[in-house]
């Protein structure tokens, strides 16, 4: 009896050792005649799992997807079924170890019900949903009941199997002979995105007319499918404004403004925010529009606030014309994106959000009242509670924050605003400068108002440059067409050459403006790209990117900066980086190098 137990124990140890050896070696898919697939070790021709499957996919974390008799299942490295082939399709496992599967659907994934499996082959979510998104890095997924996949533009849906990533398959002679029947990389969440043949409208797919909810990887239903739409889920390592997601009731997808499945725009209905972990309401679902992307208001705007409307009122930016304007109906206000509480009452036609780096209680905000007959706004100032502290001025059709220096607000925190008066066509405007108390620094008689360093202001009138100090005192006037500040001197362009001036505007004989501008465009002070969407200025420290209103768009100084193919290309410390014309960093599609010749 003792011997039998010892032998039995040795056998268990041997099997465990063999299992560990198998686990430690890589298994590759191989193909036999009659299009049957199995698995064997990469380094020899030893078959581990017989070629009995119609399709076989690489192992990931000890589990592989297989197809038999047209149904999908899961096996482990010993060839044992973790889930017998019974499903219409199983998507690849994600980084969290979960795979979505379809039961009863067609080859495109339509018409069936979707659920979720874990790497042990256990069903985490039963197949009761018409759509399940990929899990976010927080382990949260969106689910839909009802509705159907819709598409814009002209493109054909791909079979799910055609979206599988390519992988090598070993033939009987140990040579890689194919890569999965011309399979190609799958788009994110299965949403294809392209442009139609005319290149005029975006083409993408999206799920519509269903009800949406949230689930997690534990199989818990966080929110039952009750919402008309749910926005993009937050990313664990890029959380902002807590763990919340935007939702809406009775809204529709605005296909005129939506350009991709990743940036769906809603219209109508009511919007709010909920917590993605608990489903609790974070911001009441009572707003007609919530604008969480405030980059259009300027780089100094605090990112812990949202502009909200009781209707559809929101700020639009027309980069082509260099204009920004408010569109839609209703009033606007501001809510705190950290607490969900209202900061500024929803009582204004237009506004400028709170700034970063300045206590909210100490700020005054430009707010506007729109004339319903002309469409023009008249701006005044309100305190942080929404109380008006200055009257609306009909000559102030727009108020734009200006920086005291090219790279930030001055240490004194004295704020300046460019006040704009438009003509009836919105094509011509007169600009001036006021401070946060409404004091006029520069009258409204200039084509452009821009910030220079050390609190100086550069303006253009009849295409002639003039420089003022922070008090409005004129320190430079003459027949100069371009001006910029570099190394504590003012460089000005006149009669085909650069001249230097001191801080009082007196021309100097010994200076290095010629060296600073050598090889540069003669429009250095204003616009060295041919694009009207951005302005790129050059100073002693390098290039700075501005928006059409003279505000710094990207808070960095670059060795090079220019516009190429609708993107801002920048070079810093030997590395190229791309930005959208809005100033948003682009993680992919950057083809700016090599260095652009001036």
Coordinates of C-alpha atoms in Angstrom, one line a residue:
X1 CA 0.0 0.0 0.0
X2 CA 2.8 2.4 0.8
X3 CA 4.5 1.6 -2.5
X4 CA 1.3 2.3 -4.4
X5 CA 0.9 5.6 -2.7
X6 CA 4.5 6.5 -3.4
X7 CA 4.2 5.5 -7.0
X8 CA 0.9 7.5 -7.3
X9 CA 2.6 10.5 -5.7
X10 CA 5.5 10.2 -8.2
X11 CA 3.1 10.0 -11.1
X12 CA 1.3 13.2 -9.9
X13 CA 4.7 15.0 -9.6
X14 CA 5.7 13.7 -13.1
X15 CA 2.4 14.9 -14.6
X16 CA 2.7 18.3 -13.0
X17 CA 6.3 18.6 -14.2
X18 CA 5.3 17.6 -17.7
X19 CA 2.4 20.1 -17.6
X20 CA 4.8 22.9 -16.5
X21 CA 7.2 22.0 -19.4
X22 CA 4.4 22.2 -21.9
X23 CA 3.2 25.5 -20.4
X24 CA 6.7 26.9 -20.7
X25 CA 7.0 26.1 -24.4
X26 CA 5.4 28.1 -27.2
X27 CA 2.6 26.4 -29.1
X28 CA 2.0 27.4 -32.8
X29 CA -0.9 26.8 -35.0
X30 CA -0.2 24.3 -37.7
X31 CA -2.3 23.2 -40.7
X32 CA -2.8 19.8 -42.2
X33 CA -4.5 18.7 -45.3
X34 CA -8.3 19.2 -45.7
X35 CA -7.8 22.6 -43.9
X36 CA -7.7 21.3 -40.4
X37 CA -5.7 23.1 -37.7
X38 CA -4.0 22.1 -34.5
X39 CA -1.1 23.1 -32.2
X40 CA 2.5 21.9 -31.9
X41 CA 5.8 23.2 -30.4
X42 CA 7.6 25.8 -32.4
X43 CA 11.0 24.1 -32.1
X44 CA 10.1 20.7 -33.5
X45 CA 7.3 18.9 -35.3
X46 CA 5.8 17.3 -32.1
X47 CA 2.0 17.7 -32.3
X48 CA 0.5 18.6 -28.9
X49 CA -3.1 19.1 -30.0
X50 CA -4.4 17.2 -33.0
X51 CA -5.4 19.1 -36.2
X52 CA -9.2 18.8 -35.8
X53 CA -10.4 22.4 -35.9
X54 CA -11.7 24.4 -38.8
X55 CA -10.0 27.4 -37.4
X56 CA -7.5 27.7 -34.5
X57 CA -6.1 30.9 -33.0
X58 CA -2.9 31.6 -31.0
X59 CA -2.8 31.0 -27.3
X60 CA -3.0 33.9 -24.9
X61 CA -2.5 33.4 -21.2
X62 CA -3.1 29.7 -21.7
X63 CA -6.3 29.8 -23.6
X64 CA -7.1 29.7 -27.3
X65 CA -10.2 30.2 -29.4
X66 CA -11.1 27.4 -31.8
X67 CA -13.9 26.6 -34.3
X68 CA -15.5 23.2 -34.9
X69 CA -18.5 22.5 -37.0
X70 CA -18.9 26.2 -37.5
X71 CA -19.2 27.0 -33.7
X72 CA -16.6 28.8 -31.5
X73 CA -15.2 27.5 -28.3
X74 CA -12.2 27.7 -25.9
X75 CA -9.4 25.2 -25.1
X76 CA -6.5 25.1 -22.8
X77 CA -2.9 24.2 -23.7
X78 CA -3.7 20.5 -23.0
X79 CA -6.4 20.6 -25.6
X80 CA -9.2 20.3 -23.1
X81 CA -12.3 22.4 -23.7
X82 CA -12.8 25.3 -21.3
X83 CA -16.0 26.2 -23.3
X84 CA -17.3 23.7 -25.9
X85 CA -17.9 25.1 -29.4
X86 CA -21.4 26.4 -29.2
X87 CA -21.2 30.2 -30.0
X88 CA -21.5 32.1 -33.3
X89 CA -18.4 34.0 -32.6
X90 CA -15.9 34.8 -29.8
X91 CA -13.9 38.0 -30.0
X92 CA -10.2 38.0 -29.0
X93 CA -9.4 38.3 -25.3
X94 CA -8.6 41.8 -24.2
X95 CA -5.8 43.0 -21.9
X96 CA -8.0 42.4 -18.8
X97 CA -8.6 38.8 -19.8
X98 CA -12.1 38.9 -21.1
X99 CA -13.7 38.1 -24.4
X100 CA -17.1 39.1 -25.8
X101 CA -19.0 36.3 -27.5
X102 CA -22.1 36.2 -29.7
X103 CA -24.9 33.6 -29.6
X104 CA -27.2 33.2 -32.6
X105 CA -25.8 36.1 -34.7
X106 CA -24.7 36.1 -38.3
X107 CA -21.2 36.3 -39.6
X108 CA -21.3 40.1 -39.1
X109 CA -22.3 39.8 -35.5
X110 CA -25.8 41.1 -36.2
X111 CA -29.0 39.5 -35.0
X112 CA -27.6 37.7 -32.0
X113 CA -27.1 38.3 -28.3
X114 CA -23.8 39.2 -26.7
X115 CA -22.2 38.1 -23.5
X116 CA -18.7 37.9 -21.9
X117 CA -16.3 35.0 -21.1
X118 CA -13.2 35.1 -18.8
X119 CA -10.0 33.1 -19.5
X120 CA -11.3 30.2 -17.5
X121 CA -14.0 29.8 -20.0
X122 CA -16.7 30.8 -17.5
X123 CA -19.6 33.1 -18.6
X124 CA -19.3 36.4 -16.7
X125 CA -22.2 38.1 -18.5
X126 CA -25.0 36.1 -20.0
X127 CA -25.7 36.7 -23.7
X128 CA -28.7 39.0 -23.2
X129 CA -27.4 42.2 -24.8
X130 CA -27.7 43.4 -28.4
X131 CA -24.3 45.2 -28.1
X132 CA -21.4 45.2 -25.7
X133 CA -18.5 47.6 -26.0
X134 CA -14.9 46.7 -25.2
X135 CA -14.1 46.9 -21.5
X136 CA -12.3 50.1 -20.5
X137 CA -9.0 49.9 -18.5
X138 CA -11.2 50.4 -15.5
X139 CA -13.1 47.2 -16.3
X140 CA -16.3 48.9 -17.3
X141 CA -18.2 48.3 -20.5
X142 CA -21.3 49.8 -22.2
X143 CA -24.2 47.5 -23.0
X144 CA -27.2 48.1 -25.2
X145 CA -30.6 46.5 -25.4
X146 CA -32.6 47.0 -28.6
X147 CA -31.5 49.2 -31.4
X148 CA -29.3 48.3 -34.4
X149 CA -26.0 49.1 -36.0
X150 CA -26.3 52.1 -38.4
X151 CA -23.7 53.6 -40.7
X152 CA -23.0 56.8 -42.6
X153 CA -21.3 57.1 -46.0
X154 CA -20.8 54.2 -48.3
X155 CA -18.8 51.2 -47.1
X156 CA -19.5 47.5 -46.5
X157 CA -19.5 45.8 -43.2
X158 CA -16.8 43.3 -42.7
X159 CA -17.3 39.7 -41.4
X160 CA -16.1 39.4 -37.9
X161 CA -13.6 36.8 -38.8
X162 CA -12.1 39.1 -41.4
X163 CA -11.3 41.6 -38.7
X164 CA -9.0 39.1 -36.9
X165 CA -5.3 40.2 -36.6
X166 CA -3.0 38.2 -38.9
X167 CA -0.8 35.5 -37.4
X168 CA 1.6 32.8 -38.8
X169 CA 0.4 29.3 -39.5
X170 CA 2.9 26.5 -39.9
X171 CA 2.5 24.0 -42.7
X172 CA 3.4 20.3 -42.5
X173 CA 6.9 21.1 -43.7
X174 CA 7.4 23.6 -40.9
X175 CA 7.4 26.6 -43.2
X176 CA 5.2 29.5 -42.6
X177 CA 2.8 29.3 -45.5
X178 CA 0.0 31.7 -44.9
X179 CA -1.3 34.5 -42.7
X180 CA -4.9 33.7 -42.0
X181 CA -6.6 34.3 -45.4
X182 CA -5.7 37.9 -45.8
X183 CA -7.1 38.8 -42.4
X184 CA -6.5 42.4 -41.4
X185 CA -6.3 44.5 -38.2
X186 CA -9.6 45.1 -36.5
X187 CA -10.8 48.7 -35.8
X188 CA -11.4 49.7 -32.2
X189 CA -14.7 48.3 -31.0
X190 CA -15.4 47.1 -34.5
X191 CA -16.3 50.6 -35.6
X192 CA -15.0 51.2 -39.1
X193 CA -14.2 54.7 -40.0
X194 CA -13.3 56.1 -43.4
X195 CA -14.4 58.8 -45.9
X196 CA -16.8 58.2 -48.7
X197 CA -15.7 58.3 -52.4
X198 CA -16.3 62.1 -52.7
X199 CA -14.3 62.7 -49.5
X200 CA -16.9 65.0 -48.2
X201 CA -18.6 63.2 -45.4
X202 CA -17.1 60.8 -42.8
X203 CA -18.2 57.2 -43.0
X204 CA -18.5 55.2 -39.8
X205 CA -20.8 52.8 -38.0
X206 CA -22.6 53.4 -34.7
X207 CA -25.2 51.7 -32.5
X208 CA -28.5 53.7 -32.3
X209 CA -32.1 53.5 -31.1
X210 CA -31.3 51.2 -28.2
X211 CA -31.1 51.8 -24.4
X212 CA -27.7 51.9 -22.8
X213 CA -26.3 50.7 -19.4
X214 CA -23.0 49.9 -17.7
X215 CA -21.5 46.5 -16.5
X216 CA -18.2 45.5 -15.0
X217 CA -15.9 42.6 -15.3
X218 CA -17.4 40.9 -12.2
X219 CA -20.6 40.6 -14.2
X220 CA -22.4 43.2 -12.1
X221 CA -24.9 45.5 -13.8
X222 CA -23.9 48.9 -12.6
X223 CA -26.7 50.7 -14.5
X224 CA -29.5 48.9 -16.2
X225 CA -30.0 49.9 -19.9
X226 CA -32.1 53.1 -19.4
X227 CA -30.2 55.8 -21.2
X228 CA -30.6 56.9 -24.8
X229 CA -26.8 57.4 -25.1
X230 CA -23.7 57.0 -23.0
X231 CA -20.5 58.8 -23.9
X232 CA -16.9 57.6 -24.0
X233 CA -15.8 55.8 -20.8
X234 CA -12.9 57.4 -18.8
X235 CA -9.5 55.8 -18.9
X236 CA -7.9 54.6 -15.7
X237 CA -4.6 56.4 -16.1
X238 CA -6.1 59.5 -17.7
X239 CA -8.9 60.2 -15.3
X240 CA -10.3 63.7 -15.1
X241 CA -13.2 65.1 -13.1
X242 CA -13.5 61.9 -11.1
X243 CA -14.8 58.6 -12.6
X244 CA -17.8 59.9 -14.5
X245 CA -19.3 59.6 -17.9
X246 CA -21.8 61.7 -19.8
X247 CA -25.3 60.3 -20.4
X248 CA -28.4 61.6 -22.0
X249 CA -32.2 60.8 -22.1
X250 CA -34.3 61.3 -25.2
X251 CA -31.4 62.7 -27.3
X252 CA -30.5 62.0 -30.9
X253 CA -27.1 61.6 -32.6
X254 CA -26.3 64.8 -34.6
X255 CA -25.0 63.4 -37.8
X256 CA -24.2 66.8 -39.2
X257 CA -21.7 67.5 -36.5
X258 CA -20.5 63.9 -35.8
X259 CA -17.3 63.1 -37.6
X260 CA -16.4 59.7 -36.1
X261 CA -17.7 57.0 -33.9
X262 CA -15.3 58.1 -31.2
X263 CA -16.7 61.7 -31.1
X264 CA -20.5 61.3 -31.2
X265 CA -22.3 64.6 -30.9
X266 CA -25.8 64.6 -29.4
X267 CA -28.8 67.0 -29.8
X268 CA -32.0 67.3 -28.0
X269 CA -33.0 65.6 -24.8
X270 CA -31.4 66.1 -21.4
X271 CA -27.7 65.4 -20.5
X272 CA -25.9 64.8 -17.2
X273 CA -23.0 62.7 -15.7
X274 CA -23.1 59.5 -13.7
X275 CA -20.4 57.7 -11.7
X276 CA -19.1 54.7 -13.8
X277 CA -18.4 52.5 -10.7
X278 CA -21.7 53.1 -8.9
X279 CA -24.1 54.4 -11.5
X280 CA -25.0 57.3 -9.1
X281 CA -26.0 60.6 -10.6
X282 CA -23.0 63.0 -10.5
X283 CA -24.4 65.9 -12.4
X284 CA -28.2 66.1 -12.7
X285 CA -29.6 65.0 -16.0
X286 CA -31.3 68.3 -16.8
X287 CA -29.0 70.2 -19.2
X288 CA -29.6 70.5 -22.9
X289 CA -25.9 70.8 -23.7
X290 CA -22.7 70.1 -21.7
X291 CA -19.4 71.3 -23.1
X292 CA -16.5 69.5 -21.3
X293 CA -13.9 70.5 -23.9
X294 CA -13.0 74.1 -23.1
X295 CA -9.8 74.4 -25.2
X296 CA -11.8 76.6 -27.7
X297 CA -12.0 79.2 -24.9
X298 CA -8.2 79.5 -24.6
X299 CA -5.2 77.8 -23.0
X300 CA -5.6 79.6 -19.6
X301 CA -9.1 78.2 -18.9
X302 CA -9.3 75.9 -15.9
X303 CA -10.0 72.3 -16.9
X304 CA -12.1 71.5 -13.8
X305 CA -15.3 73.1 -15.1
X306 CA -18.0 72.5 -17.7
X307 CA -20.1 75.0 -19.6
X308 CA -23.7 74.0 -19.5
X309 CA -26.9 75.1 -21.1
X310 CA -30.6 74.7 -20.4
X311 CA -31.1 74.5 -24.1
X312 CA -28.7 73.9 -27.0
X313 CA -26.5 77.0 -26.5
X314 CA -22.8 76.5 -27.1
X315 CA -19.7 78.1 -28.5
X316 CA -18.7 77.3 -32.1
X317 CA -15.3 78.1 -33.7
X318 CA -15.0 78.8 -37.4
X319 CA -11.3 78.3 -38.1
X320 CA -11.7 79.1 -41.8
X321 CA -13.0 82.6 -41.1
X322 CA -11.1 83.1 -37.8
X323 CA -14.4 83.6 -36.0
X324 CA -16.0 82.2 -32.9
X325 CA -19.6 82.6 -32.1
X326 CA -22.4 81.2 -29.9
X327 CA -25.1 79.0 -31.5
X328 CA -28.3 77.5 -30.3
X329 CA -31.0 78.6 -27.9
X330 CA -31.2 78.9 -24.1
X331 CA -28.9 80.3 -21.4
X332 CA -25.5 79.1 -20.3
X333 CA -23.7 78.8 -17.0
X334 CA -20.8 76.9 -15.4
X335 CA -20.7 73.8 -13.1
X336 CA -17.8 72.5 -11.1
X337 CA -16.5 69.3 -12.8
X338 CA -15.1 68.0 -9.5
X339 CA -18.1 68.4 -7.3
X340 CA -20.9 68.7 -9.8
X341 CA -22.1 71.9 -8.2
X342 CA -23.2 75.0 -10.0
X343 CA -20.5 77.7 -10.0
X344 CA -22.1 80.3 -12.3
X345 CA -25.9 80.3 -12.7
X346 CA -27.4 79.3 -16.1
X347 CA -28.5 82.9 -16.8
X348 CA -26.3 84.3 -19.7
X349 CA -26.3 84.2 -23.5
X350 CA -22.5 84.1 -23.6
X351 CA -19.6 83.8 -21.2
X352 CA -15.9 83.2 -20.7
X353 CA -15.1 80.4 -18.3
X354 CA -13.0 80.6 -15.1
X355 CA -9.2 80.8 -15.4
X356 CA -6.7 78.5 -14.0
X357 CA -4.2 79.7 -11.3
X358 CA -6.6 82.4 -10.0
X359 CA -9.0 81.7 -7.1
X360 CA -12.6 81.5 -8.3
X361 CA -13.9 83.9 -5.7
X362 CA -11.5 86.6 -6.9
X363 CA -12.4 86.3 -10.6
X364 CA -14.7 88.4 -12.7
X365 CA -16.1 86.8 -15.8
X366 CA -17.0 88.3 -19.2
X367 CA -20.6 87.6 -19.8
X368 CA -22.7 88.5 -22.8
X369 CA -26.3 89.3 -23.7
X370 CA -27.4 88.7 -27.3
X371 CA -29.7 91.1 -29.2
X372 CA -32.3 88.8 -30.8
X373 CA -32.8 91.1 -33.7
X374 CA -29.1 91.6 -34.8
X375 CA -27.5 88.5 -33.3
X376 CA -24.7 90.6 -31.8
X377 CA -23.8 90.3 -28.2
X378 CA -23.1 93.0 -25.7
X379 CA -20.5 92.0 -23.1
X380 CA -20.1 93.1 -19.5
X381 CA -18.5 91.6 -16.4
X382 CA -20.0 89.5 -13.6
X383 CA -18.5 88.3 -10.3
X384 CA -18.1 84.6 -9.4
X385 CA -21.7 84.5 -8.1
X386 CA -23.1 85.8 -11.3
X387 CA -23.9 89.3 -10.1
X388 CA -23.2 91.9 -12.8
X389 CA -20.5 94.4 -11.8
X390 CA -20.4 96.3 -15.0
X391 CA -23.1 97.1 -17.6
X392 CA -23.3 95.4 -20.9
X393 CA -21.5 97.3 -23.6
X394 CA -22.9 97.2 -27.2
X395 CA -19.4 97.8 -28.6
X396 CA -18.1 94.7 -27.0
X397 CA -19.4 92.0 -29.3
X398 CA -16.8 89.5 -28.1
X399 CA -14.3 89.5 -25.2
X400 CA -11.2 87.3 -25.5
X401 CA -8.6 86.7 -22.8
X402 CA -5.2 87.9 -23.7
X403 CA -2.0 86.8 -22.0
X404 CA 0.4 89.3 -20.5
X405 CA 3.4 87.2 -21.7
X406 CA 3.7 84.7 -24.5
X407 CA 3.8 81.8 -22.1
X408 CA 1.3 82.6 -19.3
X409 CA -0.4 85.2 -17.2
X410 CA 1.9 87.7 -15.5
X411 CA 2.8 87.1 -11.9
X412 CA 0.7 90.2 -10.9
X413 CA -2.3 88.3 -12.2
X414 CA -3.5 91.4 -14.0
X415 CA -5.8 90.1 -16.7
X416 CA -6.4 91.8 -20.0
X417 CA -9.1 91.2 -22.5
X418 CA -9.3 91.9 -26.2
X419 CA -12.7 93.5 -26.9
X420 CA -14.0 93.1 -30.5
X421 CA -16.6 95.0 -32.4
X422 CA -17.8 93.3 -35.6
X423 CA -19.4 94.9 -38.6
X424 CA -22.7 93.6 -40.0
X425 CA -21.0 90.9 -42.1
X426 CA -18.7 89.7 -39.3
X427 CA -15.9 90.1 -41.9
X428 CA -14.3 93.2 -40.4
X429 CA -13.7 94.0 -36.8
X430 CA -12.1 96.6 -34.6
X431 CA -10.2 95.5 -31.5
X432 CA -9.1 97.1 -28.3
X433 CA -7.8 96.1 -24.9
X434 CA -9.3 96.4 -21.4
X435 CA -8.3 95.0 -18.0
X436 CA -10.4 92.8 -15.7
X437 CA -11.9 95.9 -14.1
X438 CA -13.2 97.2 -17.4
X439 CA -10.6 100.0 -17.7
X440 CA -9.8 100.8 -21.3
X441 CA -6.1 100.2 -22.1
X442 CA -6.3 100.5 -25.8
X443 CA -9.3 101.9 -27.8
X444 CA -11.2 99.8 -30.3
X445 CA -9.4 101.0 -33.5
X446 CA -7.0 98.2 -34.4
X447 CA -7.0 95.3 -36.8
X448 CA -5.1 93.0 -34.5
X449 CA -4.0 93.0 -30.8
X450 CA -1.3 90.6 -29.7
X451 CA 0.8 90.1 -26.6
X452 CA 4.5 90.5 -26.5
X453 CA 6.9 89.7 -23.6
X454 CA 7.3 92.0 -20.6
X455 CA 3.7 93.2 -20.6
X456 CA 4.0 94.8 -24.1
X457 CA 1.2 94.9 -26.6
X458 CA 1.6 94.7 -30.3
X459 CA -1.2 96.1 -32.5
X460 CA -1.7 96.7 -36.2
X461 CA -3.6 99.5 -37.7
X462 CA -3.7 99.8 -41.5
X463 CA -1.1 97.0 -41.5
X464 CA 1.4 99.2 -39.6
X465 CA 2.7 97.9 -36.3
X466 CA 2.5 99.9 -33.0
X467 CA 3.8 98.7 -29.6
X468 CA 2.3 99.8 -26.2
X469 CA 3.4 99.0 -22.7
X470 CA 1.0 97.5 -20.1
X471 CA -0.5 100.9 -19.2
X472 CA -1.4 101.8 -22.8
X473 CA 1.6 104.1 -23.3
X474 CA 2.9 104.1 -26.9
X475 CA 6.5 103.1 -27.0
X476 CA 7.0 102.3 -30.7
X477 CA 5.4 103.8 -33.8
X478 CA 6.7 104.1 -37.3
X479 CA 6.5 102.5 -40.7
X480 CA 7.1 99.0 -39.3
X481 CA 5.3 96.1 -40.9
X482 CA 6.5 93.4 -38.4
X483 CA 7.6 93.4 -34.8
X484 CA 8.7 90.9 -32.2
X485 CA 10.6 90.9 -28.9
X486 CA 13.8 88.9 -28.6
X487 CA 16.6 89.0 -26.0
X488 CA 15.3 92.2 -24.3
X489 CA 15.2 94.2 -27.5
X490 CA 12.4 95.0 -30.0
X491 CA 13.1 93.8 -33.5
X492 CA 11.1 95.7 -36.2
X493 CA 11.0 95.3 -39.9
X494 CA 11.1 98.4 -42.1
X495 CA 12.1 99.2 -45.7
X496 CA 13.4 95.7 -46.3
X497 CA 15.6 95.3 -43.2
X498 CA 15.3 94.6 -39.5
X499 CA 16.2 97.3 -37.0
X500 CA 16.6 97.1 -33.2
X501 CA 14.9 99.3 -30.6
X502 CA 15.2 99.5 -26.8
X503 CA 12.2 99.1 -24.4
X504 CA 11.4 102.8 -24.9
X505 CA 11.2 102.4 -28.7
X506 CA 14.5 104.2 -29.5
X507 CA 16.5 102.6 -32.4
X508 CA 19.8 101.1 -31.4
X509 CA 22.9 100.7 -33.5
X510 CA 24.5 97.6 -32.0
X511 CA 22.0 94.7 -31.8
X512 CA 21.6 91.3 -33.3
X513 CA 18.1 91.4 -34.9
X514 CA 19.6 90.4 -38.2
X515 CA 21.1 87.3 -36.7
X516 CA 17.9 86.4 -34.8
X517 CA 15.9 86.7 -38.0
X518 CA 18.4 85.2 -40.4
X519 CA 16.6 82.7 -42.7
X520 CA 13.2 83.4 -41.2
X521 CA 10.0 84.6 -42.9
X522 CA 9.5 88.3 -43.0
X523 CA 6.1 87.8 -41.3
X524 CA 7.7 86.4 -38.2
X525 CA 5.7 88.6 -35.8
X526 CA 2.3 87.6 -37.2
X527 CA 1.8 84.6 -39.4
X528 CA 4.6 82.4 -40.8
X529 CA 2.3 79.6 -41.9
X530 CA -0.2 80.1 -44.8
X531 CA -3.0 78.7 -42.6
X532 CA -5.4 81.1 -41.0
X533 CA -6.3 78.8 -38.2
X534 CA -3.2 79.3 -36.2
X535 CA -0.4 81.9 -35.9
X536 CA 3.2 81.0 -35.2
X537 CA 5.4 83.6 -33.7
X538 CA 9.2 83.5 -33.4
X539 CA 11.2 85.0 -30.6
X540 CA 14.7 84.5 -29.1
X541 CA 13.6 81.3 -27.2
X542 CA 12.1 79.8 -30.3
X543 CA 8.6 79.3 -31.9
X544 CA 5.3 79.8 -30.1
X545 CA 1.9 78.7 -31.5
X546 CA -1.0 81.1 -31.1
X547 CA -4.7 80.8 -31.8
X548 CA -6.4 83.3 -34.3
X549 CA -7.0 85.7 -31.4
X550 CA -3.3 86.0 -30.2
X551 CA -3.7 83.6 -27.3
X552 CA -1.0 81.0 -26.8
X553 CA -2.4 77.7 -28.1
X554 CA 0.3 75.3 -27.0
X555 CA 2.2 76.2 -23.7
X556 CA 5.6 75.3 -25.0
X557 CA 8.4 76.9 -27.0
X558 CA 9.7 74.9 -29.9
X559 CA 12.8 74.7 -32.1
X560 CA 10.6 74.6 -35.1
X561 CA 6.9 74.9 -35.7
X562 CA 4.8 75.0 -38.9
X563 CA 1.6 73.8 -40.4
X564 CA 1.5 70.8 -42.6
X565 CA -1.5 68.8 -44.0
X566 CA -3.8 70.4 -41.5
X567 CA -1.6 69.6 -38.5
X568 CA 0.8 71.7 -36.4
X569 CA 4.2 70.2 -36.6
X570 CA 6.7 70.9 -33.8
X571 CA 10.3 70.0 -33.0
X572 CA 11.7 70.1 -29.5
X573 CA 14.9 68.4 -28.2
X574 CA 15.2 66.5 -31.4
X575 CA 11.6 65.0 -31.2
X576 CA 8.8 65.7 -33.6
X577 CA 5.3 66.0 -32.3
X578 CA 2.0 66.8 -33.9
X579 CA -1.0 68.8 -32.7
X580 CA -4.4 69.4 -34.1
X581 CA -5.3 72.9 -35.2
X582 CA -7.2 73.2 -31.9
X583 CA -3.9 72.6 -30.0
X584 CA -4.8 69.1 -28.9
X585 CA -1.9 66.6 -28.9
X586 CA -2.1 63.9 -31.6
X587 CA -0.9 60.5 -30.5
X588 CA -0.7 59.0 -34.0
X589 CA -0.5 60.0 -37.6
X590 CA 2.4 62.4 -37.1
X591 CA 4.5 62.6 -40.3
X592 CA 6.1 66.0 -39.7
X593 CA 9.8 65.1 -40.1
X594 CA 12.3 65.8 -41.6
X595 CA 13.0 69.4 -40.7
X596 CA 11.1 71.8 -42.9
X597 CA 13.4 74.2 -44.7
X598 CA 12.5 77.8 -44.1

